[in-house]
mmCIF file of C-alpha atoms in Angstrom:
data_model
loop_
_atom_site.group_PDB
_atom_site.id
_atom_site.type_symbol
_atom_site.label_atom_id
_atom_site.label_comp_id
_atom_site.label_asym_id
_atom_site.label_seq_id
_atom_site.Cartn_x
_atom_site.Cartn_y
_atom_site.Cartn_z
ATOM 1 C CA MET A 1 16.714 1.968 -33.076
ATOM 2 C CA ALA A 2 19.528 5.139 -31.684
ATOM 3 C CA LEU A 3 18.633 8.132 -30.037
ATOM 4 C CA TRP A 4 20.153 10.951 -31.354
ATOM 5 C CA ARG A 5 20.345 14.785 -30.537
ATOM 6 C CA ILE A 6 20.311 17.586 -33.077
ATOM 7 C CA ARG A 7 20.504 21.031 -33.527
ATOM 8 C CA ALA A 8 19.649 22.761 -36.055
ATOM 9 C CA THR A 9 18.554 26.919 -37.097
ATOM 10 C CA VAL A 10 16.092 26.701 -39.416
ATOM 11 C CA ASP A 11 14.997 29.866 -41.181
ATOM 12 C CA ASP A 12 11.388 31.700 -39.487
ATOM 13 C CA ARG A 13 9.423 31.297 -42.097
ATOM 14 C CA PRO A 14 6.147 29.308 -43.328
ATOM 15 C CA GLY A 15 7.117 25.472 -44.404
ATOM 16 C CA TYR A 16 10.591 25.097 -43.144
ATOM 17 C CA LEU A 17 10.070 23.235 -40.415
ATOM 18 C CA SER A 18 7.713 20.802 -42.167
ATOM 19 C CA VAL A 19 10.674 20.501 -45.131
ATOM 20 C CA LEU A 20 13.547 19.236 -42.040
ATOM 21 C CA THR A 21 10.978 17.286 -40.688
ATOM 22 C CA ALA A 22 10.212 16.077 -43.910
ATOM 23 C CA SER A 23 13.412 15.125 -44.851
ATOM 24 C CA LEU A 24 13.955 13.229 -41.632
ATOM 25 C CA ALA A 25 10.980 11.050 -41.938
ATOM 26 C CA LEU A 26 12.113 9.705 -45.266
ATOM 27 C CA ARG A 27 15.455 8.401 -43.451
ATOM 28 C CA SER A 28 12.497 6.498 -40.857
ATOM 29 C CA VAL A 29 13.758 9.694 -38.489
ATOM 30 C CA ASN A 30 11.489 9.935 -35.859
ATOM 31 C CA ILE A 31 11.083 13.133 -33.556
ATOM 32 C CA LEU A 32 10.278 12.279 -29.974
ATOM 33 C CA ALA A 33 10.811 16.069 -28.515
ATOM 34 C CA VAL A 34 11.269 19.709 -29.755
ATOM 35 C CA HIS A 35 12.583 22.559 -28.755
ATOM 36 C CA VAL A 36 12.645 25.964 -29.985
ATOM 37 C CA HIS A 37 15.153 28.758 -29.476
ATOM 38 C CA THR A 38 14.796 31.807 -30.430
ATOM 39 C CA THR A 39 17.992 34.206 -31.621
ATOM 40 C CA GLU A 40 18.790 37.029 -34.124
ATOM 41 C CA ALA A 41 19.662 34.036 -36.898
ATOM 42 C CA GLY A 42 16.744 32.344 -36.728
ATOM 43 C CA ALA A 43 15.275 29.800 -34.823
ATOM 44 C CA VAL A 44 17.356 27.284 -33.655
ATOM 45 C CA ASP A 45 15.732 23.859 -33.281
ATOM 46 C CA ASP A 46 16.879 21.185 -30.636
ATOM 47 C CA PHE A 47 15.162 17.728 -31.943
ATOM 48 C CA LEU A 48 15.811 14.441 -29.867
ATOM 49 C CA VAL A 49 15.329 11.837 -32.354
ATOM 50 C CA ASP A 50 15.473 8.253 -32.448
ATOM 51 C CA ALA A 51 16.670 6.489 -35.349
ATOM 52 C CA PRO A 52 17.547 3.271 -37.171
ATOM 53 C CA ASP A 53 20.670 1.710 -36.274
ATOM 54 C CA ASN A 54 22.338 1.669 -39.436
ATOM 55 C CA LEU A 55 22.171 5.426 -39.799
ATOM 56 C CA SER A 56 25.971 6.565 -38.864
ATOM 57 C CA GLU A 57 26.590 10.743 -38.035
ATOM 58 C CA SER A 58 27.052 11.733 -41.732
ATOM 59 C CA ASP A 59 24.037 10.853 -43.026
ATOM 60 C CA MET A 60 22.286 12.554 -39.928
ATOM 61 C CA LEU A 61 24.189 15.732 -41.207
ATOM 62 C CA ALA A 62 23.087 15.224 -44.783
ATOM 63 C CA ALA A 63 19.425 14.641 -43.407
ATOM 64 C CA VAL A 64 19.090 18.011 -41.687
ATOM 65 C CA GLU A 65 20.867 19.992 -44.257
ATOM 66 C CA ARG A 66 18.690 18.411 -47.158
ATOM 67 C CA GLY A 67 15.883 19.868 -45.163
ATOM 68 C CA ARG A 68 17.539 23.251 -45.345
ATOM 69 C CA GLY A 69 18.710 23.657 -41.046
ATOM 70 C CA ARG A 70 22.171 25.243 -40.875
ATOM 71 C CA ASP A 71 25.122 25.480 -37.900
ATOM 72 C CA VAL A 72 23.992 21.913 -37.315
ATOM 73 C CA PHE A 73 24.936 19.635 -34.376
ATOM 74 C CA VAL A 74 24.587 16.568 -34.139
ATOM 75 C CA ALA A 75 25.104 13.989 -31.679
ATOM 76 C CA ARG A 76 24.303 10.208 -29.780
ATOM 77 C CA ALA A 77 22.071 11.125 -26.851
ATOM 78 C CA GLU A 78 21.041 9.212 -23.825
ATOM 79 C CA ALA A 79 17.828 7.301 -22.448
ATOM 80 C CA GLN A 80 17.636 10.530 -19.731
ATOM 81 C CA GLY A 81 17.491 12.447 -22.661
ATOM 82 C CA LEU A 82 14.179 11.434 -23.069
ATOM 83 C CA ALA A 83 13.172 13.450 -20.081
ATOM 84 C CA ASP A 84 11.416 16.971 -21.453
ATOM 85 C CA GLN A 85 13.589 20.344 -21.032
ATOM 86 C CA PRO A 86 10.790 22.148 -18.186
ATOM 87 C CA THR A 87 10.687 18.612 -16.391
ATOM 88 C CA ARG A 88 14.791 18.511 -16.445
ATOM 89 C CA ALA A 89 15.263 22.470 -15.238
ATOM 90 C CA LEU A 90 12.483 21.847 -12.442
ATOM 91 C CA ALA A 91 14.263 18.013 -11.086
ATOM 92 C CA LEU A 92 17.473 20.045 -10.887
ATOM 93 C CA ALA A 93 15.838 23.380 -9.486
ATOM 94 C CA GLY A 94 13.776 20.530 -6.489
ATOM 95 C CA ARG A 95 17.545 19.319 -6.156
ATOM 96 C CA LEU A 96 18.915 23.053 -5.113
ATOM 97 C CA VAL A 97 15.899 23.005 -2.735
ATOM 98 C CA HIS A 98 17.788 20.717 -0.499
ATOM 99 C CA ASP A 99 21.342 21.466 -1.645
ATOM 100 C CA PRO A 100 22.264 24.732 -2.564
ATOM 101 C CA ASP A 101 25.413 24.074 -2.662
ATOM 102 C CA SER A 102 25.290 21.877 -6.063
ATOM 103 C CA LEU A 103 24.515 24.703 -8.527
ATOM 104 C CA GLY A 104 27.652 23.937 -10.322
ATOM 105 C CA GLU A 105 26.543 20.833 -10.775
ATOM 106 C CA GLY A 106 22.992 21.587 -11.938
ATOM 107 C CA LEU A 107 24.589 24.495 -14.912
ATOM 108 C CA VAL A 108 26.832 21.795 -16.008
ATOM 109 C CA ALA A 109 23.253 18.963 -16.241
ATOM 110 C CA LEU A 110 20.891 21.534 -17.369
ATOM 111 C CA LEU A 111 22.879 22.747 -20.027
ATOM 112 C CA ASP A 112 25.506 20.015 -21.304
ATOM 113 C CA ALA A 113 28.161 22.306 -20.381
ATOM 114 C CA ASP A 114 31.863 20.352 -21.052
ATOM 115 C CA GLU A 115 33.616 22.214 -17.883
ATOM 116 C CA VAL A 116 31.855 24.076 -15.645
ATOM 117 C CA ARG A 117 34.582 26.389 -12.701
ATOM 118 C CA TRP A 118 34.016 28.757 -10.529
ATOM 119 C CA ARG A 119 36.137 32.390 -10.050
ATOM 120 C CA PRO A 120 36.432 34.864 -7.620
ATOM 121 C CA GLU A 121 36.386 37.426 -9.848
ATOM 122 C CA PRO A 122 35.235 36.685 -13.183
ATOM 123 C CA GLU A 123 36.944 37.321 -16.712
ATOM 124 C CA THR A 124 33.985 38.973 -18.046
ATOM 125 C CA GLY A 125 30.202 40.155 -16.563
ATOM 126 C CA PRO A 126 27.598 37.792 -16.221
ATOM 127 C CA GLY A 127 26.914 36.828 -20.444
ATOM 128 C CA PHE A 128 27.499 34.122 -22.794
ATOM 129 C CA ASP A 129 28.941 34.172 -26.296
ATOM 130 C CA CYS A 130 29.607 31.166 -28.759
ATOM 131 C CA SER A 131 30.821 28.624 -26.595
ATOM 132 C CA ARG A 132 31.420 30.162 -22.748
ATOM 133 C CA MET A 133 28.616 31.499 -20.597
ATOM 134 C CA THR A 134 29.175 33.509 -17.045
ATOM 135 C CA LEU A 135 26.746 33.659 -14.409
ATOM 136 C CA LEU A 136 27.335 35.542 -10.699
ATOM 137 C CA ASP A 137 27.396 33.346 -7.552
ATOM 138 C CA PRO A 138 24.684 33.996 -5.586
ATOM 139 C CA ILE A 139 26.924 33.927 -2.748
ATOM 140 C CA GLY A 140 29.897 35.594 -4.765
ATOM 141 C CA GLY A 141 32.109 35.211 -7.583
ATOM 142 C CA ALA A 142 31.156 33.383 -10.821
ATOM 143 C CA TYR A 143 30.210 30.138 -12.466
ATOM 144 C CA GLU A 144 31.765 29.688 -16.444
ATOM 145 C CA LEU A 145 30.803 27.557 -18.347
ATOM 146 C CA ARG A 146 32.409 25.936 -21.838
ATOM 147 C CA ARG A 147 30.585 23.833 -24.388
ATOM 148 C CA ARG A 148 32.434 23.386 -27.530
ATOM 149 C CA ALA A 149 29.171 22.562 -29.455
ATOM 150 C CA PRO A 150 26.232 23.231 -29.694
ATOM 151 C CA GLU A 151 26.486 27.078 -29.863
ATOM 152 C CA PHE A 152 25.130 28.453 -26.165
ATOM 153 C CA THR A 153 21.608 30.500 -26.759
ATOM 154 C CA PRO A 154 19.076 33.014 -24.983
ATOM 155 C CA ALA A 155 16.663 30.410 -24.220
ATOM 156 C CA GLU A 156 20.138 28.176 -22.339
ATOM 157 C CA TYR A 157 20.652 31.046 -20.617
ATOM 158 C CA ALA A 158 17.691 32.220 -19.562
ATOM 159 C CA ARG A 159 17.228 28.599 -18.015
ATOM 160 C CA ALA A 160 20.624 28.839 -16.008
ATOM 161 C CA GLN A 161 19.859 32.460 -14.562
ATOM 162 C CA ALA A 162 16.755 30.670 -13.582
ATOM 163 C CA LEU A 163 18.677 27.966 -11.719
ATOM 164 C CA VAL A 164 21.122 30.532 -9.958
ATOM 165 C CA GLU A 165 18.140 32.384 -8.565
ATOM 166 C CA VAL A 166 16.735 29.152 -7.289
ATOM 167 C CA SER A 167 20.101 28.473 -5.548
ATOM 168 C CA GLY A 168 20.156 31.922 -4.375
ATOM 169 C CA ALA A 169 16.435 31.830 -2.121
ATOM 170 C CA ALA A 170 17.366 28.045 -1.678
ATOM 171 C CA LEU A 171 20.788 29.574 0.435
ATOM 172 C CA ARG A 172 18.972 32.895 1.912
ATOM 173 C CA GLN A 173 15.913 30.314 3.364
ATOM 174 C CA HIS A 174 19.292 28.132 4.250
ATOM 175 C CA ALA A 175 21.131 30.893 6.258
ATOM 176 C CA GLU A 176 17.572 32.071 7.877
ATOM 177 C CA HIS A 177 17.589 28.473 10.036
ATOM 178 C CA THR A 178 19.235 28.706 13.560
ATOM 179 C CA THR A 179 19.354 27.330 16.799
ATOM 180 C CA LEU A 180 17.819 28.844 19.294
ATOM 181 C CA LEU A 181 19.140 27.516 23.136
ATOM 182 C CA LEU A 182 17.177 29.094 25.689
ATOM 183 C CA PRO A 183 18.964 29.421 29.591
ATOM 184 C CA ASP A 184 17.111 26.398 30.543
ATOM 185 C CA GLY A 185 18.104 24.739 28.284
ATOM 186 C CA ALA A 186 15.694 23.264 25.476
ATOM 187 C CA GLU A 187 16.211 23.821 22.058
ATOM 188 C CA LEU A 188 14.424 25.586 19.171
ATOM 189 C CA LEU A 189 14.857 26.049 15.708
ATOM 190 C CA VAL A 190 14.002 29.058 14.351
ATOM 191 C CA ARG A 191 13.047 28.892 10.827
ATOM 192 C CA PRO A 192 10.965 31.288 7.898
ATOM 193 C CA ALA A 193 7.048 30.064 7.374
ATOM 194 C CA GLY A 194 5.845 28.640 4.577
ATOM 195 C CA ASN A 195 2.133 27.991 2.924
ATOM 196 C CA ASP A 196 3.175 24.370 4.295
ATOM 197 C CA ASP A 197 3.095 25.236 7.914
ATOM 198 C CA ALA A 198 -0.249 26.381 7.313
ATOM 199 C CA ASP A 199 -1.503 23.122 9.785
ATOM 200 C CA ALA A 200 1.522 23.628 12.527
ATOM 201 C CA VAL A 201 0.824 27.329 13.047
ATOM 202 C CA ARG A 202 -3.185 26.673 13.364
ATOM 203 C CA ASP A 203 -2.538 24.466 15.898
ATOM 204 C CA LEU A 204 -0.156 26.720 17.291
ATOM 205 C CA HIS A 205 -3.659 29.137 17.726
ATOM 206 C CA GLN A 206 -5.978 27.151 18.641
ATOM 207 C CA ARG A 207 -3.532 26.337 21.644
ATOM 208 C CA ALA A 208 -3.360 29.983 22.316
ATOM 209 C CA SER A 209 -5.278 31.433 25.444
ATOM 210 C CA ALA A 210 -7.799 33.889 24.417
ATOM 211 C CA ALA A 211 -5.884 36.366 26.268
ATOM 212 C CA SER A 212 -3.128 35.712 23.940
ATOM 213 C CA LEU A 213 -4.753 36.501 20.896
ATOM 214 C CA GLN A 214 -6.550 38.976 22.060
ATOM 215 C CA ARG A 215 -3.070 40.808 23.172
ATOM 216 C CA ARG A 216 -1.978 39.275 19.388
ATOM 217 C CA TYR A 217 -4.417 40.070 17.263
ATOM 218 C CA LEU A 218 -6.598 42.345 18.864
ATOM 219 C CA GLY A 219 -9.216 39.729 18.816
ATOM 220 C CA GLY A 220 -9.694 36.088 17.816
ATOM 221 C CA ALA A 221 -7.517 33.826 15.558
ATOM 222 C CA PRO A 222 -7.499 34.910 12.207
ATOM 223 C CA ALA A 223 -9.135 33.465 9.468
ATOM 224 C CA ASP A 224 -7.742 30.666 6.892
ATOM 225 C CA PRO A 225 -6.923 33.465 4.083
ATOM 226 C CA ARG A 226 -5.275 35.694 6.506
ATOM 227 C CA LEU A 227 -3.663 33.235 7.807
ATOM 228 C CA HIS A 228 -1.880 31.887 4.387
ATOM 229 C CA ARG A 229 -0.872 35.584 3.833
ATOM 230 C CA LEU A 230 1.119 35.969 6.994
ATOM 231 C CA LEU A 231 2.658 32.530 6.267
ATOM 232 C CA GLU A 232 4.260 34.201 3.830
ATOM 233 C CA PRO A 233 3.909 38.335 3.631
ATOM 234 C CA ALA A 234 4.479 39.864 0.815
ATOM 235 C CA GLY A 235 7.702 42.094 0.969
ATOM 236 C CA GLY A 236 7.997 40.454 4.172
ATOM 237 C CA ILE A 237 8.940 37.793 6.743
ATOM 238 C CA THR A 238 7.636 35.106 9.273
ATOM 239 C CA LEU A 239 9.788 33.144 11.502
ATOM 240 C CA LEU A 240 8.833 30.090 13.400
ATOM 241 C CA ALA A 241 10.841 28.639 16.390
ATOM 242 C CA VAL A 242 10.009 25.269 16.322
ATOM 243 C CA ASP A 243 10.399 22.956 19.442
ATOM 244 C CA LEU A 244 13.277 20.586 18.569
ATOM 245 C CA HIS A 245 11.380 18.247 20.800
ATOM 246 C CA THR A 246 8.330 17.539 19.416
ATOM 247 C CA ALA A 247 8.499 19.020 16.783
ATOM 248 C CA ARG A 248 5.616 22.014 17.365
ATOM 249 C CA VAL A 249 5.517 25.412 16.091
ATOM 250 C CA ILE A 250 5.949 27.461 19.588
ATOM 251 C CA ALA A 251 6.072 30.721 17.869
ATOM 252 C CA MET A 252 5.631 32.882 15.512
ATOM 253 C CA ALA A 253 6.902 36.343 14.329
ATOM 254 C CA SER A 254 5.736 38.201 11.141
ATOM 255 C CA LEU A 255 7.326 41.228 9.697
ATOM 256 C CA LEU A 256 4.617 42.776 7.570
ATOM 257 C CA ALA A 257 5.959 45.526 4.843
ATOM 258 C CA GLU A 258 4.221 49.278 4.804
ATOM 259 C CA GLY A 259 6.386 50.973 2.442
ATOM 260 C CA GLU A 260 9.301 52.094 4.237
ATOM 261 C CA LEU A 261 7.850 50.922 7.395
ATOM 262 C CA GLY A 262 7.832 47.546 8.976
ATOM 263 C CA GLU A 263 4.860 46.201 11.473
ATOM 264 C CA VAL A 264 5.962 43.182 13.486
ATOM 265 C CA ALA A 265 3.907 40.565 15.818
ATOM 266 C CA LEU A 266 4.593 37.932 17.938
ATOM 267 C CA LEU A 267 2.445 35.076 19.250
ATOM 268 C CA VAL A 268 4.222 32.964 21.848
ATOM 269 C CA GLU A 269 2.580 30.034 22.741
ATOM 270 C CA ASP A 270 1.418 30.140 26.855
ATOM 271 C CA GLY A 271 3.453 27.119 27.981
ATOM 272 C CA TRP A 272 6.746 29.365 26.256
ATOM 273 C CA GLN A 273 5.864 32.720 27.493
ATOM 274 C CA ARG A 274 8.537 34.785 29.483
ATOM 275 C CA ARG A 275 11.379 32.869 27.865
ATOM 276 C CA GLY A 276 13.062 34.744 26.293
ATOM 277 C CA ILE A 277 11.722 34.108 22.565
ATOM 278 C CA GLY A 278 9.669 36.509 21.524
ATOM 279 C CA THR A 279 13.068 38.973 22.132
ATOM 280 C CA ALA A 280 15.202 36.609 20.089
ATOM 281 C CA LEU A 281 12.329 36.883 17.078
ATOM 282 C CA LEU A 282 12.230 40.523 17.019
ATOM 283 C CA ARG A 283 15.849 40.927 17.003
ATOM 284 C CA ARG A 284 15.954 39.108 14.023
ATOM 285 C CA LEU A 285 13.114 40.489 12.811
ATOM 286 C CA LEU A 286 14.785 43.792 12.804
ATOM 287 C CA ALA A 287 18.128 42.116 10.726
ATOM 288 C CA TYR A 288 15.880 41.368 8.552
ATOM 289 C CA ALA A 289 14.433 44.712 8.227
ATOM 290 C CA GLN A 290 18.011 46.569 8.276
ATOM 291 C CA ARG A 291 18.909 44.176 5.018
ATOM 292 C CA SER A 292 15.949 44.616 3.286
ATOM 293 C CA GLY A 293 15.917 48.855 3.917
ATOM 294 C CA PHE A 294 13.040 49.217 5.852
ATOM 295 C CA ALA A 295 13.406 52.588 7.983
ATOM 296 C CA ALA A 296 12.531 51.670 10.704
ATOM 297 C CA VAL A 297 9.181 48.772 12.522
ATOM 298 C CA VAL A 298 6.323 49.707 14.792
ATOM 299 C CA ALA A 299 4.561 47.297 16.602
ATOM 300 C CA HIS A 300 0.869 47.896 17.713
ATOM 301 C CA THR A 301 0.043 46.367 21.359
ATOM 302 C CA GLY A 302 -2.358 47.023 23.790
ATOM 303 C CA ALA A 303 -1.899 49.861 26.733
ATOM 304 C CA ASP A 304 -1.924 46.817 29.291
ATOM 305 C CA ASN A 305 0.544 44.710 27.474
ATOM 306 C CA ALA A 306 3.219 44.521 29.751
ATOM 307 C CA ALA A 307 5.295 41.937 28.600
ATOM 308 C CA MET A 308 5.371 43.196 25.128
ATOM 309 C CA LEU A 309 5.751 46.267 26.157
ATOM 310 C CA ARG A 310 8.638 45.004 27.845
ATOM 311 C CA THR A 311 10.414 43.094 24.704
ATOM 312 C CA LEU A 312 10.198 45.413 22.560
ATOM 313 C CA ARG A 313 11.735 47.923 25.710
ATOM 314 C CA ARG A 314 14.920 44.683 25.118
ATOM 315 C CA ILE A 315 15.012 45.742 21.787
ATOM 316 C CA GLY A 316 16.582 48.946 21.977
ATOM 317 C CA PRO A 317 14.954 52.685 22.044
ATOM 318 C CA GLY A 318 12.278 53.674 20.155
ATOM 319 C CA ARG A 319 9.184 55.767 20.013
ATOM 320 C CA THR A 320 6.068 55.585 21.895
ATOM 321 C CA ASP A 321 2.831 57.001 21.132
ATOM 322 C CA ARG A 322 -0.723 56.530 22.540
ATOM 323 C CA ASP A 323 -4.212 56.118 21.512
ATOM 324 C CA GLY A 324 -6.347 55.121 23.964
ATOM 325 C CA PRO A 325 -6.002 51.451 24.763
ATOM 326 C CA MET A 326 -3.764 51.052 22.022
ATOM 327 C CA THR A 327 0.530 51.675 22.237
ATOM 328 C CA SER A 328 2.389 52.136 18.821
ATOM 329 C CA VAL A 329 6.450 51.841 19.551
ATOM 330 C CA THR A 330 8.409 52.343 16.605
ATOM 331 C CA LEU A 331 11.824 51.251 16.409
ATOM 332 C CA PRO A 332 13.902 53.339 13.870
ATOM 333 C CA VAL A 333 16.542 50.631 11.930
ATOM 334 C CA SER A 334 19.970 51.141 12.446
ATOM 335 C CA GLY A 335 21.186 53.376 9.785
ATOM 336 C CA ARG A 336 17.722 54.416 8.735
ATOM 337 C CA VAL A 337 17.327 56.852 11.949
ATOM 338 C CA ARG A 338 16.697 59.878 9.324
ATOM 339 C CA ALA A 339 13.589 58.533 7.458
ATOM 340 C CA ILE A 340 11.448 58.532 10.988
ATOM 341 C CA ALA A 341 12.193 62.128 11.807
#
């Protein structure tokens, strides 16, 4: 038995697909997988089949055409074709998370393209025709993919676009990873948080003193549901500082979105305080707020929290509002000063 890939357009009418499958069955062709691409011309069915060794390409073409298939493409397939399209796409997305620069290779594998070219200035806008697909590269330029046959479909373009978005997200994530060298020679990794960091961040809170937790939360450590929301805040970001020697999370800084205003908050492990870590994290949050179009960021802290107020003054001039034991410091984001006037 031999593996074949078949693609054919079938009228989207009751019974037509069964006519095609019956025609294949008459030649002892076993359908292993089928994927449907919806197009204006009809349903394009993509089959992976197992056929007797004595069947030739012309035999396969004739069987499909007798089954009312049109615009037929037939080619021998490799064993890796046994993986279904969702599994294949997920595997490629997983690879991009670890190696965002492999987008070109991933698109070729996803689409079985004959060639891929990167152009600094695309000849056409994003889109596709029968044999060419253009996709914008997240870091600039565009990828142009070509395939002689079969013709590209809207479903394939959507899959490729999704893979490009994964690559863009991974590139942004990697770009946020920086190494922070403290004046005393200690090295920290600063990176965005994720839900996988829940245990490490929970440990940070357990090591923090009651006074540090009071200054950060105006109370005790947050419960798990709130902690998970802090790790991946909607419309914002949480940064972690990780000790490269022990791999422990020793600080976290969050930017929470409230419309055009972002709320920043900071927790640094007691033994690491007064070493410039808070200032470095808050500067990165302010840069993120600028890229994301925030008008300003605000920090709420106790009026007696001299260390936090001193850190905020280092970041830049802002408006200070006192309400009993609470102080709010609002820092305008560069280029958006008028938005908070």
